[in-house]
């Protein structure tokens, strides 16, 4: 971009006299040189590569240096728009897929339409992740997801996208991880540690726990609110970036009255006994305290807020359905999710209030994907689960998300925030 107008200089030297015309040309050349030297080498409004270009040889070249990331705005407030050019970044053949979420392979209807919606934040563009640039910036680092199966849903999306930059990516299951991926070209690891309550919990049959068989009690799940689950407690020092969540297991559908959660602290039962709501509050307080003390300060920490469910007409085990062909309208959201309406999908906002209170003042970054996801009643696997009897046994899946699909947008947001924080050092 930087150049000098040598032709203009030679012309000036050879000219028998310095006419006004010559001086004007020289001045123009100097102005061009001056402005080219101060212009940035990139533009924040630059259109990110389209999915097909990720496979080009040019894009697979190692960047000279990590890509500069502009200061992120609030990516979480915005709207969904139809973008005919929008395409999935991966297909059904990604080796990291989980069968029930592989909606292309399971012949889920409207997959092209599901992936034609683009999230547009209110006050800034949301760049689509470029997996080559991202992995280069992440070279020799590791990302860990800790929590329930919605964080696994998130992880699978991330792995399938990053694999575009490293076809030699391998499945990875170390450090207590449930699953993960290793990208040898960049020495980057992305792992998932399954810990649905974050705290340690274990099943105790009624007879072993010296409990009576009153009211059909089969046993209890003992939750030690001040002890992190072993699945992740020893692994946090391995990761440079951690993404936590919990919430979807904190309901009576998971722990009914015949198999309830019973909370312990300091090895003793909490008395008087507390219910699910207060139990979650105590667990959040203790687990966040543990993270603050045990996880290195330089580790970048995120907390993914609740991913909303879209059961219509009943719970998952009460014939709840999500056979929608379009996202919800903004005007519909409160009727679905406001706890005051006492609907079956109220838990996302309820849990978010507790999480925000517990995280206040901690420095853990909020990944608030709830609002943007509330619209997407159309994007769940629903009845297309990949097994013949799955719906009869488990009901429709209106909680997890089709892949490719909505979690790919979560990846765009997370990767943007990671790159921003990495540059700040």
Short mmCIF file of C-alpha atoms in Angstrom, two decimals:
data_model
loop_
_atom_site.label_atom_id
_atom_site.label_comp_id
_atom_site.label_asym_id
_atom_site.label_seq_id
_atom_site.Cartn_x
_atom_site.Cartn_y
_atom_site.Cartn_z
CA UNK A 1 0.00 0.00 0.00
CA UNK A 2 2.98 2.30 0.69
CA UNK A 3 4.66 3.72 -2.41
CA UNK A 4 6.38 6.81 -3.75
CA UNK A 5 5.54 8.58 -6.97
CA UNK A 6 9.05 8.23 -8.46
CA UNK A 7 7.79 9.09 -11.92
CA UNK A 8 6.52 12.40 -10.61
CA UNK A 9 9.91 13.17 -8.99
CA UNK A 10 11.85 12.39 -12.19
CA UNK A 11 9.47 14.53 -14.20
CA UNK A 12 10.04 17.43 -11.81
CA UNK A 13 13.83 17.11 -12.10
CA UNK A 14 13.92 16.95 -15.88
CA UNK A 15 11.36 19.65 -16.58
CA UNK A 16 12.91 22.84 -17.93
CA UNK A 17 10.69 24.84 -15.67
CA UNK A 18 8.48 23.98 -12.73
CA UNK A 19 5.03 24.70 -13.96
CA UNK A 20 2.03 24.92 -11.66
CA UNK A 21 0.75 21.71 -13.29
CA UNK A 22 3.86 19.79 -12.25
CA UNK A 23 3.61 21.05 -8.69
CA UNK A 24 -0.01 19.97 -8.46
CA UNK A 25 0.86 16.44 -9.60
CA UNK A 26 3.69 16.26 -7.09
CA UNK A 27 1.39 17.46 -4.31
CA UNK A 28 -1.19 14.80 -5.22
CA UNK A 29 1.47 12.05 -5.08
CA UNK A 30 2.62 13.24 -1.67
CA UNK A 31 -0.95 13.24 -0.36
CA UNK A 32 -1.52 9.69 -1.64
CA UNK A 33 1.66 8.54 0.09
CA UNK A 34 0.72 10.29 3.33
CA UNK A 35 -2.79 8.82 3.58
CA UNK A 36 -1.65 5.32 2.59
CA UNK A 37 0.82 5.36 5.45
CA UNK A 38 -1.76 6.17 8.11
CA UNK A 39 -4.67 4.00 6.95
CA UNK A 40 -5.19 0.74 8.94
CA UNK A 41 -4.19 -2.51 7.31
CA UNK A 42 -7.61 -3.99 7.92
CA UNK A 43 -11.21 -2.89 8.30
CA UNK A 44 -13.64 -3.86 11.05
CA UNK A 45 -16.39 -3.81 8.47
CA UNK A 46 -14.56 -6.24 6.24
CA UNK A 47 -16.84 -9.07 5.15
CA UNK A 48 -15.68 -12.38 6.70
CA UNK A 49 -14.90 -15.25 4.33
CA UNK A 50 -17.85 -17.30 3.14
CA UNK A 51 -17.90 -20.95 4.24
CA UNK A 52 -16.71 -22.27 0.89
CA UNK A 53 -13.62 -20.04 1.03
CA UNK A 54 -12.44 -21.66 4.26
CA UNK A 55 -11.26 -24.60 2.15
CA UNK A 56 -9.18 -22.48 -0.27
CA UNK A 57 -5.40 -22.91 -0.26
CA UNK A 58 -4.95 -19.19 0.26
CA UNK A 59 -6.99 -19.22 3.44
CA UNK A 60 -5.09 -22.22 4.81
CA UNK A 61 -1.78 -20.36 4.75
CA UNK A 62 -0.45 -19.56 8.19
CA UNK A 63 -1.20 -15.90 8.99
CA UNK A 64 1.81 -13.68 9.57
CA UNK A 65 0.43 -12.79 13.00
CA UNK A 66 -2.81 -13.14 14.99
CA UNK A 67 -5.69 -11.12 13.61
CA UNK A 68 -6.46 -7.91 15.49
CA UNK A 69 -9.87 -8.00 17.12
CA UNK A 70 -11.82 -4.78 17.57
CA UNK A 71 -13.45 -4.02 20.91
CA UNK A 72 -16.61 -6.15 21.11
CA UNK A 73 -19.96 -4.53 21.61
CA UNK A 74 -23.00 -6.19 23.15
CA UNK A 75 -23.39 -9.15 20.79
CA UNK A 76 -26.35 -10.45 22.77
CA UNK A 77 -28.92 -7.80 21.87
CA UNK A 78 -30.12 -7.91 18.30
CA UNK A 79 -32.47 -9.57 15.84
CA UNK A 80 -32.62 -12.49 13.45
CA UNK A 81 -32.69 -11.78 9.72
CA UNK A 82 -32.93 -14.13 6.76
CA UNK A 83 -29.67 -14.24 4.81
CA UNK A 84 -29.94 -16.29 1.58
CA UNK A 85 -26.13 -16.43 1.41
CA UNK A 86 -25.77 -17.96 4.86
CA UNK A 87 -24.50 -21.55 4.74
CA UNK A 88 -23.52 -24.16 7.33
CA UNK A 89 -19.78 -24.43 7.92
CA UNK A 90 -19.81 -28.24 8.20
CA UNK A 91 -21.97 -31.19 7.24
CA UNK A 92 -23.14 -34.56 8.55
CA UNK A 93 -19.71 -36.16 8.12
CA UNK A 94 -17.98 -34.26 10.93
CA UNK A 95 -16.48 -37.03 13.12
CA UNK A 96 -17.28 -35.12 16.31
CA UNK A 97 -21.06 -35.24 15.76
CA UNK A 98 -23.35 -36.76 18.35
CA UNK A 99 -25.98 -38.76 16.51
CA UNK A 100 -29.10 -37.22 18.08
CA UNK A 101 -27.97 -33.70 17.08
CA UNK A 102 -26.76 -34.57 13.56
CA UNK A 103 -29.87 -33.19 11.92
CA UNK A 104 -28.64 -33.46 8.33
CA UNK A 105 -27.97 -37.17 8.75
CA UNK A 106 -31.29 -37.63 10.56
CA UNK A 107 -33.12 -35.96 7.62
CA UNK A 108 -34.56 -33.20 9.77
CA UNK A 109 -36.87 -30.99 7.73
CA UNK A 110 -36.01 -27.34 6.99
CA UNK A 111 -32.29 -27.60 7.77
CA UNK A 112 -31.44 -25.14 4.98
CA UNK A 113 -34.01 -22.73 6.37
CA UNK A 114 -32.77 -23.19 9.95
CA UNK A 115 -29.28 -22.21 8.83
CA UNK A 116 -30.43 -19.28 6.69
CA UNK A 117 -31.09 -17.10 9.73
CA UNK A 118 -28.31 -14.71 10.75
CA UNK A 119 -28.02 -12.94 14.10
CA UNK A 120 -27.48 -9.18 13.76
CA UNK A 121 -26.44 -7.34 16.94
CA UNK A 122 -27.94 -3.89 17.43
CA UNK A 123 -24.83 -1.74 17.24
CA UNK A 124 -22.03 -3.71 15.61
CA UNK A 125 -21.33 -6.50 13.11
CA UNK A 126 -20.81 -10.05 14.38
CA UNK A 127 -17.95 -11.59 12.39
CA UNK A 128 -18.24 -15.22 11.37
CA UNK A 129 -15.43 -17.25 12.87
CA UNK A 130 -12.51 -17.99 10.58
CA UNK A 131 -11.21 -21.27 12.03
CA UNK A 132 -7.71 -20.86 10.53
CA UNK A 133 -7.20 -17.43 12.05
CA UNK A 134 -8.76 -18.47 15.34
CA UNK A 135 -6.61 -21.58 15.81
CA UNK A 136 -3.48 -19.67 14.84
CA UNK A 137 -4.27 -17.10 17.54
CA UNK A 138 -4.94 -19.98 19.97
CA UNK A 139 -1.71 -21.82 19.14
CA UNK A 140 -0.45 -23.95 22.07
CA UNK A 141 -3.53 -23.20 24.17
CA UNK A 142 -6.54 -25.17 25.41
CA UNK A 143 -10.25 -24.48 25.91
CA UNK A 144 -12.38 -26.40 28.41
CA UNK A 145 -16.18 -26.65 28.63
CA UNK A 146 -17.60 -27.71 32.00
CA UNK A 147 -21.25 -28.42 32.66
CA UNK A 148 -24.26 -30.25 31.25
CA UNK A 149 -25.15 -31.57 27.79
CA UNK A 150 -25.94 -28.08 26.46
CA UNK A 151 -22.26 -27.25 26.90
CA UNK A 152 -21.53 -30.50 25.08
CA UNK A 153 -23.88 -29.34 22.30
CA UNK A 154 -21.81 -26.12 22.21
CA UNK A 155 -18.55 -28.08 22.17
CA UNK A 156 -19.56 -30.28 19.22
CA UNK A 157 -20.36 -27.20 17.16
CA UNK A 158 -16.97 -25.70 18.06
CA UNK A 159 -15.07 -28.89 17.19
CA UNK A 160 -16.79 -29.34 13.82
CA UNK A 161 -16.04 -25.73 12.87
CA UNK A 162 -12.40 -25.82 13.99
CA UNK A 163 -11.83 -29.07 12.10
CA UNK A 164 -12.09 -27.08 8.85
CA UNK A 165 -8.66 -25.68 9.67
CA UNK A 166 -7.05 -29.01 10.59
CA UNK A 167 -8.25 -32.16 8.86
CA UNK A 168 -5.88 -34.10 11.11
CA UNK A 169 -7.95 -33.26 14.19
CA UNK A 170 -8.30 -36.19 16.58
CA UNK A 171 -10.77 -37.16 19.26
CA UNK A 172 -9.39 -36.41 22.70
CA UNK A 173 -10.35 -37.78 26.11
CA UNK A 174 -7.81 -36.99 28.80
CA UNK A 175 -7.61 -35.02 32.05
CA UNK A 176 -10.97 -36.49 33.07
CA UNK A 177 -12.73 -35.12 30.00
CA UNK A 178 -15.95 -36.73 28.77
CA UNK A 179 -14.90 -35.96 25.20
CA UNK A 180 -12.97 -33.41 23.14
CA UNK A 181 -10.74 -32.73 20.18
CA UNK A 182 -7.03 -32.12 19.55
CA UNK A 183 -5.80 -30.04 16.61
CA UNK A 184 -2.17 -31.07 16.05
CA UNK A 185 -1.46 -28.47 13.37
CA UNK A 186 -1.85 -25.76 16.01
CA UNK A 187 -1.35 -27.78 19.23
CA UNK A 188 -4.80 -26.72 20.45
CA UNK A 189 -7.06 -28.85 22.66
CA UNK A 190 -10.79 -28.32 23.22
CA UNK A 191 -12.35 -30.55 25.89
CA UNK A 192 -15.67 -31.12 27.64
CA UNK A 193 -16.05 -32.20 31.27
CA UNK A 194 -19.51 -33.47 32.13
CA UNK A 195 -20.59 -32.09 35.52
CA UNK A 196 -24.31 -31.42 35.36
CA UNK A 197 -24.58 -29.90 38.87
CA UNK A 198 -20.92 -28.77 39.03
CA UNK A 199 -20.89 -29.98 42.64
CA UNK A 200 -20.21 -33.60 43.59
CA UNK A 201 -23.34 -35.75 43.77
CA UNK A 202 -23.95 -39.46 44.15
CA UNK A 203 -26.85 -41.90 44.35
CA UNK A 204 -27.69 -43.46 47.70
CA UNK A 205 -30.44 -46.13 47.76
CA UNK A 206 -32.96 -45.75 50.57
CA UNK A 207 -31.72 -48.83 52.43
CA UNK A 208 -28.07 -47.72 52.28
CA UNK A 209 -28.91 -44.20 53.45
CA UNK A 210 -31.02 -45.44 56.38
CA UNK A 211 -34.09 -43.85 54.87
CA UNK A 212 -37.63 -45.12 55.26
CA UNK A 213 -39.65 -46.05 52.22
CA UNK A 214 -42.11 -43.30 53.04
CA UNK A 215 -44.05 -41.89 50.07
CA UNK A 216 -42.36 -44.28 47.69
CA UNK A 217 -38.88 -42.92 48.36
CA UNK A 218 -36.37 -45.02 46.40
CA UNK A 219 -33.29 -43.19 47.56
CA UNK A 220 -31.59 -39.81 47.37
CA UNK A 221 -28.93 -38.03 45.38
CA UNK A 222 -26.52 -36.61 47.92
CA UNK A 223 -25.11 -33.25 46.79
CA UNK A 224 -22.00 -31.95 48.56
CA UNK A 225 -22.48 -28.26 47.82
CA UNK A 226 -18.90 -27.33 48.78
CA UNK A 227 -17.12 -30.11 46.84
CA UNK A 228 -16.61 -29.73 43.07
CA UNK A 229 -17.27 -32.81 40.96
CA UNK A 230 -14.10 -34.79 40.39
CA UNK A 231 -14.83 -34.74 36.65
CA UNK A 232 -13.48 -31.18 36.43
CA UNK A 233 -11.94 -30.24 39.78
CA UNK A 234 -8.45 -31.46 38.89
CA UNK A 235 -8.45 -30.31 35.26
CA UNK A 236 -8.86 -26.55 35.47
CA UNK A 237 -5.11 -25.83 35.58
CA UNK A 238 -4.76 -27.49 32.17
CA UNK A 239 -6.96 -24.97 30.35
CA UNK A 240 -6.25 -21.40 29.30
CA UNK A 241 -9.96 -20.71 28.74
CA UNK A 242 -12.92 -22.23 30.60
CA UNK A 243 -16.65 -22.08 29.82
CA UNK A 244 -18.92 -23.13 32.70
CA UNK A 245 -22.65 -23.78 32.94
CA UNK A 246 -25.24 -25.53 35.05
CA UNK A 247 -29.01 -25.28 35.25
CA UNK A 248 -30.84 -27.82 33.14
CA UNK A 249 -30.72 -30.54 35.78
CA UNK A 250 -32.15 -28.34 38.52
CA UNK A 251 -35.78 -29.36 38.05
CA UNK A 252 -38.29 -31.83 39.44
CA UNK A 253 -38.39 -33.58 36.06
CA UNK A 254 -34.79 -34.72 36.68
CA UNK A 255 -35.10 -35.29 40.43
CA UNK A 256 -38.73 -36.14 41.35
CA UNK A 257 -39.92 -36.65 44.90
CA UNK A 258 -39.09 -40.37 44.97
CA UNK A 259 -35.41 -39.64 44.06
CA UNK A 260 -34.74 -36.10 45.36
CA UNK A 261 -31.57 -34.10 45.81
CA UNK A 262 -30.46 -33.83 49.44
CA UNK A 263 -27.86 -31.17 50.18
CA UNK A 264 -24.81 -31.58 52.42
CA UNK A 265 -22.22 -29.03 53.52
CA UNK A 266 -19.07 -29.82 55.46
CA UNK A 267 -20.06 -33.49 55.26
CA UNK A 268 -23.34 -32.95 57.12
CA UNK A 269 -26.92 -32.56 55.86
CA UNK A 270 -28.07 -28.96 55.59
CA UNK A 271 -30.82 -28.44 58.18
CA UNK A 272 -33.54 -27.62 57.81
CA UNK A 273 -33.51 -29.31 54.38
CA UNK A 274 -33.55 -26.96 51.40
CA UNK A 275 -35.26 -27.35 48.04
CA UNK A 276 -33.95 -27.13 44.48
CA UNK A 277 -34.05 -23.34 44.20
CA UNK A 278 -32.07 -22.71 47.40
CA UNK A 279 -29.86 -25.70 46.67
CA UNK A 280 -28.83 -24.17 43.36
CA UNK A 281 -28.08 -20.85 45.08
CA UNK A 282 -25.79 -22.55 47.60
CA UNK A 283 -24.04 -24.65 44.94
CA UNK A 284 -23.46 -21.58 42.73
CA UNK A 285 -21.99 -19.66 45.66
CA UNK A 286 -19.61 -22.48 46.58
CA UNK A 287 -18.59 -23.48 43.05
CA UNK A 288 -17.90 -19.89 42.00
CA UNK A 289 -15.88 -19.41 45.20
CA UNK A 290 -13.88 -22.52 44.30
CA UNK A 291 -13.28 -21.23 40.77
CA UNK A 292 -12.07 -17.90 42.13
CA UNK A 293 -9.61 -19.60 44.48
CA UNK A 294 -8.46 -22.66 42.55
CA UNK A 295 -8.41 -21.55 38.90
CA UNK A 296 -5.37 -19.41 37.96
CA UNK A 297 -6.09 -15.70 37.63
CA UNK A 298 -4.74 -15.59 34.08
CA UNK A 299 -7.27 -18.20 32.92
CA UNK A 300 -10.02 -16.57 30.88
CA UNK A 301 -13.32 -17.63 32.42
CA UNK A 302 -16.81 -17.52 30.89
CA UNK A 303 -20.17 -18.57 32.25
CA UNK A 304 -22.69 -19.56 29.58
CA UNK A 305 -26.16 -18.45 30.60
CA UNK A 306 -29.17 -20.71 30.13
CA UNK A 307 -30.09 -22.16 26.77
CA UNK A 308 -33.92 -21.95 26.59
CA UNK A 309 -36.19 -24.90 25.89
CA UNK A 310 -39.18 -24.76 23.54
CA UNK A 311 -41.65 -27.39 24.73
CA UNK A 312 -45.15 -26.55 23.55
CA UNK A 313 -48.17 -28.23 25.12
CA UNK A 314 -46.34 -29.96 27.97
CA UNK A 315 -43.01 -31.11 29.39
CA UNK A 316 -40.65 -33.45 27.53
CA UNK A 317 -42.34 -36.42 29.20
CA UNK A 318 -45.84 -35.01 28.68
CA UNK A 319 -45.94 -34.90 24.87
CA UNK A 320 -44.28 -31.50 24.66
CA UNK A 321 -43.56 -30.58 21.04
CA UNK A 322 -41.46 -28.13 19.01
CA UNK A 323 -42.45 -28.71 15.37
CA UNK A 324 -42.02 -25.07 14.36
CA UNK A 325 -40.90 -23.87 10.95
CA UNK A 326 -39.96 -20.29 11.90
CA UNK A 327 -38.42 -18.45 14.86
CA UNK A 328 -40.74 -16.89 17.41
CA UNK A 329 -41.62 -13.20 17.15
CA UNK A 330 -40.25 -10.85 19.79
CA UNK A 331 -43.76 -10.16 21.05
CA UNK A 332 -44.18 -13.88 21.84
CA UNK A 333 -41.11 -14.32 24.06
CA UNK A 334 -42.55 -13.26 27.41
CA UNK A 335 -45.56 -15.53 27.03
CA UNK A 336 -43.13 -18.44 26.58
CA UNK A 337 -40.42 -17.62 29.09
CA UNK A 338 -41.53 -15.10 31.71
CA UNK A 339 -41.69 -16.97 35.07
CA UNK A 340 -44.80 -14.94 35.96
CA UNK A 341 -46.69 -16.93 33.34
CA UNK A 342 -45.63 -20.22 35.00
CA UNK A 343 -45.04 -21.97 31.67
CA UNK A 344 -43.03 -25.14 31.16
CA UNK A 345 -40.07 -23.16 29.73
CA UNK A 346 -39.73 -20.64 32.57
CA UNK A 347 -36.57 -22.20 34.05
CA UNK A 348 -34.09 -20.37 31.77
CA UNK A 349 -34.90 -16.92 33.10
CA UNK A 350 -35.31 -18.16 36.67
CA UNK A 351 -31.89 -19.79 36.69
CA UNK A 352 -30.30 -16.78 34.97
CA UNK A 353 -31.35 -14.50 37.84
CA UNK A 354 -29.58 -16.75 40.33
CA UNK A 355 -26.46 -17.01 38.14
CA UNK A 356 -26.18 -13.25 37.65
CA UNK A 357 -26.52 -12.64 41.38
CA UNK A 358 -23.84 -15.24 42.15
CA UNK A 359 -21.39 -13.93 39.53
CA UNK A 360 -21.68 -10.26 40.45
CA UNK A 361 -18.24 -8.82 41.17
CA UNK A 362 -16.31 -11.97 40.24
CA UNK A 363 -14.80 -10.97 36.89
CA UNK A 364 -16.15 -14.12 35.23
CA UNK A 365 -17.46 -13.12 31.80
CA UNK A 366 -21.15 -13.66 31.02
CA UNK A 367 -21.90 -15.45 27.77
CA UNK A 368 -25.54 -14.39 27.69
CA UNK A 369 -26.95 -16.40 24.80
CA UNK A 370 -30.43 -16.73 26.36
CA UNK A 371 -32.32 -13.91 24.64
CA UNK A 372 -31.01 -14.61 21.14
CA UNK A 373 -31.82 -18.31 21.59
CA UNK A 374 -35.34 -17.73 22.89
CA UNK A 375 -36.46 -16.87 19.35
CA UNK A 376 -35.29 -20.18 17.85
CA UNK A 377 -38.17 -22.58 18.51
CA UNK A 378 -37.56 -23.85 14.97
CA UNK A 379 -33.99 -25.08 15.52
CA UNK A 380 -34.28 -28.16 17.79
CA UNK A 381 -33.94 -31.81 16.69
CA UNK A 382 -37.60 -32.35 17.72
CA UNK A 383 -38.64 -35.78 16.33
CA UNK A 384 -35.54 -36.29 14.14
CA UNK A 385 -33.35 -38.07 16.69
CA UNK A 386 -31.66 -40.74 14.61
CA UNK A 387 -33.19 -43.75 16.39
CA UNK A 388 -36.47 -45.41 15.60
CA UNK A 389 -37.91 -45.51 19.12
CA UNK A 390 -36.22 -42.40 20.57
CA UNK A 391 -39.33 -40.21 20.57
CA UNK A 392 -41.48 -42.95 22.12
CA UNK A 393 -38.93 -43.38 24.92
CA UNK A 394 -37.64 -39.86 25.48
CA UNK A 395 -40.16 -37.59 23.80
CA UNK A 396 -39.24 -34.83 21.39
CA UNK A 397 -35.93 -33.06 21.93
CA UNK A 398 -36.87 -29.40 22.30
CA UNK A 399 -33.89 -28.63 24.55
CA UNK A 400 -30.75 -29.42 22.54
CA UNK A 401 -30.04 -27.86 19.16
CA UNK A 402 -29.58 -29.17 15.65
CA UNK A 403 -26.04 -29.14 14.33
CA UNK A 404 -25.17 -27.32 12.24
CA UNK A 405 -27.42 -24.66 13.70
CA UNK A 406 -27.82 -22.12 16.48
CA UNK A 407 -24.73 -23.11 18.55
CA UNK A 408 -22.60 -22.13 15.55
CA UNK A 409 -23.62 -18.52 16.27
CA UNK A 410 -22.63 -19.01 19.91
CA UNK A 411 -19.23 -20.07 18.55
CA UNK A 412 -18.98 -16.87 16.51
CA UNK A 413 -19.60 -14.82 19.67
CA UNK A 414 -17.32 -16.82 21.96
CA UNK A 415 -14.45 -16.85 19.46
CA UNK A 416 -14.77 -13.09 18.97
CA UNK A 417 -14.61 -12.47 22.72
CA UNK A 418 -11.67 -14.86 23.14
CA UNK A 419 -9.65 -13.12 20.41
CA UNK A 420 -10.39 -9.73 21.96
CA UNK A 421 -9.19 -10.83 25.40
CA UNK A 422 -6.12 -12.59 23.98
CA UNK A 423 -5.03 -9.41 22.26
CA UNK A 424 -5.45 -7.40 25.43
CA UNK A 425 -3.11 -9.93 27.06
#
